[in-house]
């Protein structure tokens, strides 16, 4: 350290002149108010419209709970509720144990090719839910390859719905359970081993209790996913009515908006319940693991590993093969009588007026949603987490940001119909445009992105903003130079998540598309309705491969970003 | 730096509550220009809250803060003039050392050549020349701390705030850096406030120490004053080690502990018969050159002895009373010269000027 003191004080005077700046407090205030306004518009008001619609008659007069009473006393409607509960319960009972064992094999055994099995189980995530229904029709339907296996029973109904929902919800349950089983303290296992505890007792007293919150969470997620899903009962349900298809029929078929709203609110119940259970579970799970826990590293065990490998192989085959067969079927001339291959099913215009344009619409929607949605979600999370002004407004924005998690897509879509269709709404012109589809899709998938952003922001030193303030650097400069670059991996995660879901979703947008904005996922429903199953399967396959390609590109980009732009992470 | 000049920082009647919890109350404090002040206290005493209120990072509920004669009580952090170093350093991991240090200079319409020169200067100042191209993760903890210090000093603030800047470091590095920081502060003459829970650090670095407890100021004074004349039993106990004994005032300058009559040098305002608490530091117990006329001498048995490196801590039991135990530190020298062993009885003395008298009852 040399003698620089005099020179430092000389510079002193010249640096003191601070440039004219906009007040940070005002900018932060404007941004937070704007965030709240946007969230109210895209989330709170549509939900409010749904609630109020359920209390009105078809002419818009307030009737109290009359609609709910007539719902409960109309047998056909009430039976759908029972049907939905039965199907959702059955699927949950099947999926959760299978997914648990699958996740157990991936986390707690030494089977080979874990990455391949993980990827195989993830495939349904990348396809519209109804592709699993189409796939099962190819295999077990009236013209199915293995129709004889059904022994005369019909696939079209509860059996088909449960089977297809099992396929569709499996990866969601597996993901939760893989995470739950990763959170375990290896030292407990070692202590038990040292005391000569039997394997079954270890499973019962350590493994299972350790993952119990994950199991609870998986149960609620699967139940909610199934009860609110629209695509599968639509293509494979036959005459078997469930809540989701009822809502669609009431609104789109019979224009009975109040009754559609009632069904929407009934669908809201399990989702809201699941939301709160999940929050409680998350809190408990976090507290269970001490910072000093040592992750469990499985050791090879021939008999166990072989048995689990067999199980995982069968499940992975059962997941992948229907999708493969549906893809094959999309090239087949006349299933199953003429199995020669053709590309004619991909001439979508023959069965769907908008043809390939729907795919373009979907790509446009997904891209716009990914770009605008990610920017909104990340900046919103930054304002909520890092700007320490206006605590009440930020708490309000946080509440609104968490709300979409508890709202099934179908319910949100209904809310949008009622809100943007209302005569008094000056935003009514948006109905049927791409804009409303983008807005709706952002709202639909807001919460998961928001949580991802929050998690990543919380990992940053909470004093970055304090340091910037002391250096008189406004927070938006620090956001641009420090926060956003550090969080780039999380931002990419959010963008890809939003993109893939925008591509595959049917439930919310089916109420909102217009003549020029029909999406590929909706075209699939229409082509299937028109009996063009091969084309429907083809379009669904294209969507699935697009989503998978985007995911792979993401993995590559992630490596590039980490390698080139984030070299500061390496010592 | 004359005492008659108006203080650089003036805090009056500051208070802050978190719900029912009083984080700060009745804080009055003056800090002179160029002074190095330490806020010292156990965790939860409000020292960091006070520092953040001075910075404007957590606004107080009541009271005023004057900085350089200007009322900044309601000003935002960017409207105040300070640099800050946090315990975590909060270095921007994606920026090089150079960019970190120059972070606050970039938006001040300085040319890039000027900024580069200034950063180079600061790097030399904190003893890290030619490290500018590295990223924070490539530096040791001590180096990161210096970069954070350079960044805080880059804009030549009038006030430097340090929030436990040394507590994340190894013991050896900590001692070296604290000396470097102290000499740097003296050369630059920048008014500095450091928060710490480490009394040794505060004693070694500060011009003045503000001892805090439960959101209030317990005592303000030079390190020597704090150590030699603690104002309250809390300060006596928190700074250094202290043995407390229950006593009764028996006359002017006289107290009694069990069977021991003791002279105390500091005049006590307590009436005869008042129960008081007597306190003494272990290193003040005398074992050598005790004559017939040495006051407060008595026989004591050496209880257990704990070897602590350069000295031993013993527990003395006066032979006249087995219920009192008094900690005493003996240097390794004294141990050897006097042949002190556990269980032995020897003559010790309490120097009257080393005895502190506090009001009795709860601490």
CSV table of N, CA, C and O in Angstrom, one decimal, chain B residues 65-137:
chain,number,residue,atom,x,y,z
B,65,UNK,N,-31.3,12.0,11.8
B,65,UNK,CA,-29.9,11.7,11.5
B,65,UNK,C,-29.4,12.9,10.8
B,65,UNK,O,-29.9,13.3,9.7
B,66,UNK,N,-28.3,13.6,11.3
B,66,UNK,CA,-27.7,14.7,10.6
B,66,UNK,C,-26.3,14.2,10.1
B,66,UNK,O,-25.5,13.7,10.8
B,67,UNK,N,-26.1,14.4,8.8
B,67,UNK,CA,-24.8,13.9,8.2
B,67,UNK,C,-24.2,15.1,7.6
B,67,UNK,O,-24.7,15.7,6.7
B,68,UNK,N,-23.0,15.5,8.1
B,68,UNK,CA,-22.3,16.7,7.6
B,68,UNK,C,-23.2,18.0,7.7
B,68,UNK,O,-23.2,18.8,6.8
B,69,UNK,N,-24.1,18.0,8.7
B,69,UNK,CA,-24.9,19.2,8.9
B,69,UNK,C,-26.2,19.1,8.2
B,69,UNK,O,-27.1,20.0,8.4
B,70,UNK,N,-26.4,18.1,7.3
B,70,UNK,CA,-27.6,18.0,6.5
B,70,UNK,C,-28.5,16.9,7.1
B,70,UNK,O,-28.1,15.8,7.5
B,71,UNK,N,-29.8,17.2,7.2
B,71,UNK,CA,-30.8,16.3,7.8
B,71,UNK,C,-31.1,15.2,6.7
B,71,UNK,O,-31.7,15.5,5.7
B,72,UNK,N,-30.7,14.0,7.0
B,72,UNK,CA,-30.9,12.9,6.0
B,72,UNK,C,-31.9,11.9,6.5
B,72,UNK,O,-31.9,10.7,6.0
B,73,UNK,N,-32.6,12.2,7.6
B,73,UNK,CA,-33.5,11.3,8.3
B,73,UNK,C,-34.4,10.5,7.3
B,73,UNK,O,-34.6,9.3,7.5
B,74,UNK,N,-34.9,11.2,6.3
B,74,UNK,CA,-35.8,10.5,5.3
B,74,UNK,C,-35.2,10.3,4.0
B,74,UNK,O,-36.0,10.0,3.0
B,75,UNK,N,-33.9,10.5,3.8
B,75,UNK,CA,-33.3,10.4,2.5
B,75,UNK,C,-33.1,8.9,2.2
B,75,UNK,O,-32.9,8.1,3.1
B,76,UNK,N,-33.2,8.6,0.9
B,76,UNK,CA,-32.9,7.3,0.5
B,76,UNK,C,-31.4,7.0,0.5
B,76,UNK,O,-30.6,8.0,0.5
B,77,UNK,N,-31.0,5.8,0.4
B,77,UNK,CA,-29.5,5.5,0.5
B,77,UNK,C,-28.7,6.2,-0.6
B,77,UNK,O,-27.6,6.8,-0.3
B,78,UNK,N,-29.3,6.3,-1.8
B,78,UNK,CA,-28.5,7.0,-2.8
B,78,UNK,C,-28.4,8.5,-2.7
B,78,UNK,O,-27.7,9.1,-3.3
B,79,UNK,N,-29.3,9.0,-1.8
B,79,UNK,CA,-29.2,10.5,-1.5
B,79,UNK,C,-28.2,10.8,-0.3
B,79,UNK,O,-28.1,11.9,0.1
B,80,UNK,N,-27.6,9.7,0.3
B,80,UNK,CA,-26.6,9.9,1.3
B,80,UNK,C,-25.2,9.6,0.7
B,80,UNK,O,-25.1,9.1,-0.3
B,81,UNK,N,-24.2,10.0,1.5
B,81,UNK,CA,-22.9,9.8,1.0
B,81,UNK,C,-22.1,8.8,1.8
B,81,UNK,O,-21.6,9.2,2.9
B,82,UNK,N,-22.1,7.6,1.4
B,82,UNK,CA,-21.4,6.6,2.2
B,82,UNK,C,-20.9,5.5,1.2
B,82,UNK,O,-21.5,5.2,0.2
B,83,UNK,N,-19.9,4.7,1.7
B,83,UNK,CA,-19.5,3.5,1.1
B,83,UNK,C,-19.8,2.4,2.1
B,83,UNK,O,-19.7,2.7,3.3
B,84,UNK,N,-20.1,1.2,1.6
B,84,UNK,CA,-20.4,0.1,2.6
B,84,UNK,C,-19.7,-1.2,2.2
B,84,UNK,O,-19.6,-1.5,1.1
B,85,UNK,N,-19.3,-1.9,3.2
B,85,UNK,CA,-18.7,-3.3,3.0
B,85,UNK,C,-19.5,-4.2,3.9
B,85,UNK,O,-19.7,-4.0,5.1
B,86,UNK,N,-20.1,-5.2,3.3
B,86,UNK,CA,-20.9,-6.2,4.0
B,86,UNK,C,-20.1,-7.4,4.4
B,86,UNK,O,-19.1,-7.7,3.9
B,87,UNK,N,-20.7,-8.1,5.4
B,87,UNK,CA,-20.1,-9.4,5.8
B,87,UNK,C,-19.8,-10.3,4.7
B,87,UNK,O,-18.8,-11.0,4.6
B,88,UNK,N,-20.8,-10.4,3.8
B,88,UNK,CA,-20.7,-11.3,2.6
B,88,UNK,C,-19.9,-10.6,1.5
B,88,UNK,O,-19.7,-11.3,0.5
B,89,UNK,N,-19.5,-9.4,1.6
B,89,UNK,CA,-18.8,-8.6,0.6
B,89,UNK,C,-19.7,-8.1,-0.5
B,89,UNK,O,-19.6,-7.1,-1.1
B,90,UNK,N,-20.7,-9.0,-0.9
B,90,UNK,CA,-21.6,-8.7,-2.0
B,90,UNK,C,-20.9,-8.2,-3.2
B,90,UNK,O,-21.3,-7.3,-3.9
B,91,UNK,N,-19.8,-8.9,-3.6
B,91,UNK,CA,-19.1,-8.6,-4.8
B,91,UNK,C,-20.0,-9.2,-6.0
B,91,UNK,O,-20.6,-10.2,-5.8
B,92,UNK,N,-20.0,-8.4,-7.1
B,92,UNK,CA,-20.8,-8.9,-8.2
B,92,UNK,C,-20.0,-10.1,-8.9
B,92,UNK,O,-19.0,-9.8,-9.5
B,93,UNK,N,-20.5,-11.3,-8.8
B,93,UNK,CA,-19.7,-12.4,-9.3
B,93,UNK,C,-19.4,-12.4,-10.8
B,93,UNK,O,-18.5,-13.0,-11.2
B,94,UNK,N,-20.3,-11.8,-11.5
B,94,UNK,CA,-20.1,-11.9,-13.0
B,94,UNK,C,-19.3,-10.7,-13.5
B,94,UNK,O,-19.1,-10.6,-14.7
B,95,UNK,N,-18.8,-9.9,-12.6
B,95,UNK,CA,-17.9,-8.8,-13.1
B,95,UNK,C,-16.5,-9.0,-12.5
B,95,UNK,O,-16.3,-9.5,-11.5
B,96,UNK,N,-15.5,-8.5,-13.3
B,96,UNK,CA,-14.1,-8.7,-12.9
B,96,UNK,C,-13.9,-7.7,-11.7
B,96,UNK,O,-14.7,-6.9,-11.4
B,97,UNK,N,-12.7,-7.9,-11.1
B,97,UNK,CA,-12.3,-7.1,-9.9
B,97,UNK,C,-12.4,-5.6,-10.4
B,97,UNK,O,-12.9,-4.7,-9.7
B,98,UNK,N,-11.8,-5.3,-11.5
B,98,UNK,CA,-11.8,-3.9,-12.1
B,98,UNK,C,-13.2,-3.4,-12.2
B,98,UNK,O,-13.5,-2.3,-11.8
B,99,UNK,N,-14.1,-4.2,-12.8
B,99,UNK,CA,-15.5,-3.7,-13.0
B,99,UNK,C,-16.2,-3.5,-11.7
B,99,UNK,O,-17.0,-2.7,-11.5
B,100,UNK,N,-15.9,-4.4,-10.7
B,100,UNK,CA,-16.5,-4.3,-9.4
B,100,UNK,C,-16.1,-2.9,-8.8
B,100,UNK,O,-16.9,-2.2,-8.3
B,101,UNK,N,-14.8,-2.7,-8.8
B,101,UNK,CA,-14.3,-1.5,-8.1
B,101,UNK,C,-14.8,-0.2,-8.9
B,101,UNK,O,-15.2,0.8,-8.3
B,102,UNK,N,-14.9,-0.3,-10.2
B,102,UNK,CA,-15.3,0.9,-11.0
B,102,UNK,C,-16.8,1.0,-11.1
B,102,UNK,O,-17.3,1.9,-11.7
B,103,UNK,N,-17.6,0.1,-10.4
B,103,UNK,CA,-19.0,0.0,-10.6
B,103,UNK,C,-19.7,1.4,-10.3
B,103,UNK,O,-20.6,1.8,-11.1
B,104,UNK,N,-19.3,2.0,-9.3
B,104,UNK,CA,-19.9,3.3,-8.9
B,104,UNK,C,-19.4,4.5,-9.7
B,104,UNK,O,-20.0,5.6,-9.6
B,105,UNK,N,-18.3,4.3,-10.5
B,105,UNK,CA,-17.7,5.4,-11.2
B,105,UNK,C,-18.3,5.5,-12.6
B,105,UNK,O,-18.3,6.6,-13.2
B,106,UNK,N,-18.8,4.4,-13.1
B,106,UNK,CA,-19.2,4.4,-14.5
B,106,UNK,C,-20.3,5.4,-14.8
B,106,UNK,O,-20.3,6.0,-15.8
B,107,UNK,N,-21.3,5.5,-13.9
B,107,UNK,CA,-22.4,6.4,-14.2
B,107,UNK,C,-22.1,7.8,-13.7
B,107,UNK,O,-23.1,8.6,-13.5
B,108,UNK,N,-20.9,8.2,-13.6
B,108,UNK,CA,-20.6,9.5,-13.1
B,108,UNK,C,-19.9,10.4,-14.2
B,108,UNK,O,-19.2,11.3,-13.9
B,109,UNK,N,-20.1,10.0,-15.4
B,109,UNK,CA,-19.6,10.7,-16.6
B,109,UNK,C,-18.1,10.9,-16.5
B,109,UNK,O,-17.6,12.0,-16.7
B,110,UNK,N,-17.5,9.9,-16.0
B,110,UNK,CA,-16.0,9.9,-16.1
B,110,UNK,C,-15.6,9.2,-17.4
B,110,UNK,O,-16.2,8.3,-17.8
B,111,UNK,N,-14.4,9.7,-17.9
B,111,UNK,CA,-14.0,9.0,-19.1
B,111,UNK,C,-13.4,7.6,-18.7
B,111,UNK,O,-13.0,7.4,-17.5
B,112,UNK,N,-13.4,6.7,-19.6
B,112,UNK,CA,-13.0,5.3,-19.2
B,112,UNK,C,-11.5,5.3,-18.8
B,112,UNK,O,-11.1,4.5,-17.9
B,113,UNK,N,-10.7,6.2,-19.4
B,113,UNK,CA,-9.3,6.3,-19.0
B,113,UNK,C,-9.2,6.8,-17.5
B,113,UNK,O,-8.4,6.2,-16.7
B,114,UNK,N,-10.0,7.7,-17.2
B,114,UNK,CA,-10.0,8.2,-15.8
B,114,UNK,C,-10.4,7.1,-14.8
B,114,UNK,O,-9.8,7.0,-13.8
B,115,UNK,N,-11.4,6.4,-15.2
B,115,UNK,CA,-11.9,5.3,-14.3
B,115,UNK,C,-10.8,4.3,-14.2
B,115,UNK,O,-10.5,3.8,-13.0
B,116,UNK,N,-10.2,3.9,-15.3
B,116,UNK,CA,-9.1,2.9,-15.2
B,116,UNK,C,-8.0,3.3,-14.3
B,116,UNK,O,-7.5,2.5,-13.5
B,117,UNK,N,-7.7,4.6,-14.4
B,117,UNK,CA,-6.6,5.1,-13.5
B,117,UNK,C,-7.0,5.0,-12.1
B,117,UNK,O,-6.2,4.6,-11.2
B,118,UNK,N,-8.2,5.4,-11.8
B,118,UNK,CA,-8.7,5.4,-10.4
B,118,UNK,C,-8.7,4.0,-9.9
B,118,UNK,O,-8.3,3.8,-8.7
B,119,UNK,N,-9.2,3.1,-10.7
B,119,UNK,CA,-9.3,1.7,-10.2
B,119,UNK,C,-7.9,1.2,-9.9
B,119,UNK,O,-7.7,0.5,-8.9
B,120,UNK,N,-7.0,1.5,-10.8
B,120,UNK,CA,-5.6,1.0,-10.6
B,120,UNK,C,-5.0,1.6,-9.3
B,120,UNK,O,-4.4,0.8,-8.5
B,121,UNK,N,-5.3,2.8,-9.0
B,121,UNK,CA,-4.9,3.5,-7.8
B,121,UNK,C,-5.5,2.7,-6.6
B,121,UNK,O,-4.8,2.5,-5.6
B,122,UNK,N,-6.8,2.4,-6.6
B,122,UNK,CA,-7.4,1.8,-5.5
B,122,UNK,C,-6.9,0.4,-5.3
B,122,UNK,O,-6.7,-0.1,-4.2
B,123,UNK,N,-6.6,-0.3,-6.4
B,123,UNK,CA,-6.1,-1.7,-6.3
B,123,UNK,C,-4.7,-1.6,-5.6
B,123,UNK,O,-4.4,-2.5,-4.7
B,124,UNK,N,-3.9,-0.6,-5.9
B,124,UNK,CA,-2.6,-0.5,-5.3
B,124,UNK,C,-2.8,-0.2,-3.8
B,124,UNK,O,-2.2,-0.7,-2.9
B,125,UNK,N,-3.8,0.7,-3.6
B,125,UNK,CA,-4.1,1.1,-2.2
B,125,UNK,C,-4.4,0.0,-1.3
B,125,UNK,O,-4.0,-0.1,-0.1
B,126,UNK,N,-5.2,-1.0,-1.8
B,126,UNK,CA,-5.6,-2.1,-0.9
B,126,UNK,C,-4.6,-3.3,-1.1
B,126,UNK,O,-4.9,-4.4,-0.6
B,127,UNK,N,-3.6,-3.1,-1.8
B,127,UNK,CA,-2.5,-4.1,-1.9
B,127,UNK,C,-2.8,-5.2,-2.9
B,127,UNK,O,-2.4,-6.4,-2.6
B,128,UNK,N,-3.6,-4.9,-3.9
B,128,UNK,CA,-3.9,-6.0,-4.9
B,128,UNK,C,-3.6,-5.5,-6.3
B,128,UNK,O,-4.4,-5.7,-7.2
B,129,UNK,N,-2.4,-5.0,-6.6
B,129,UNK,CA,-2.1,-4.6,-7.9
B,129,UNK,C,-2.1,-5.8,-8.9
B,129,UNK,O,-1.7,-6.9,-8.4
B,130,UNK,N,-2.5,-5.6,-10.1
B,130,UNK,CA,-2.4,-6.6,-11.1
B,130,UNK,C,-3.4,-7.8,-10.8
B,130,UNK,O,-3.2,-8.9,-11.3
B,131,UNK,N,-4.4,-7.6,-10.0
B,131,UNK,CA,-5.4,-8.7,-9.8
B,131,UNK,C,-6.7,-8.3,-10.5
B,131,UNK,O,-7.7,-9.0,-10.4
B,132,UNK,N,-6.7,-7.2,-11.3
B,132,UNK,CA,-7.9,-6.6,-11.8
B,132,UNK,C,-8.7,-7.4,-12.7
B,132,UNK,O,-9.9,-7.3,-12.9
B,133,UNK,N,-8.0,-8.3,-13.5
B,133,UNK,CA,-8.7,-9.1,-14.5
B,133,UNK,C,-9.4,-10.3,-13.9
B,133,UNK,O,-10.2,-11.0,-14.6
B,134,UNK,N,-9.2,-10.6,-12.7
B,134,UNK,CA,-9.8,-11.9,-12.1
B,134,UNK,C,-11.2,-11.6,-11.7
B,134,UNK,O,-11.7,-10.5,-11.5
B,135,UNK,N,-11.9,-12.8,-11.6
B,135,UNK,CA,-13.3,-12.7,-11.1
B,135,UNK,C,-13.3,-13.0,-9.6
B,135,UNK,O,-12.4,-13.7,-9.1
B,136,UNK,N,-14.3,-12.5,-8.9
B,136,UNK,CA,-14.3,-12.7,-7.4
B,136,UNK,C,-14.0,-14.1,-6.9
B,136,UNK,O,-13.3,-14.3,-6.0
B,137,UNK,N,-14.6,-15.1,-7.7
B,137,UNK,CA,-14.5,-16.5,-7.2
B,137,UNK,C,-13.1,-16.9,-7.2
B,137,UNK,O,-12.7,-17.9,-6.5
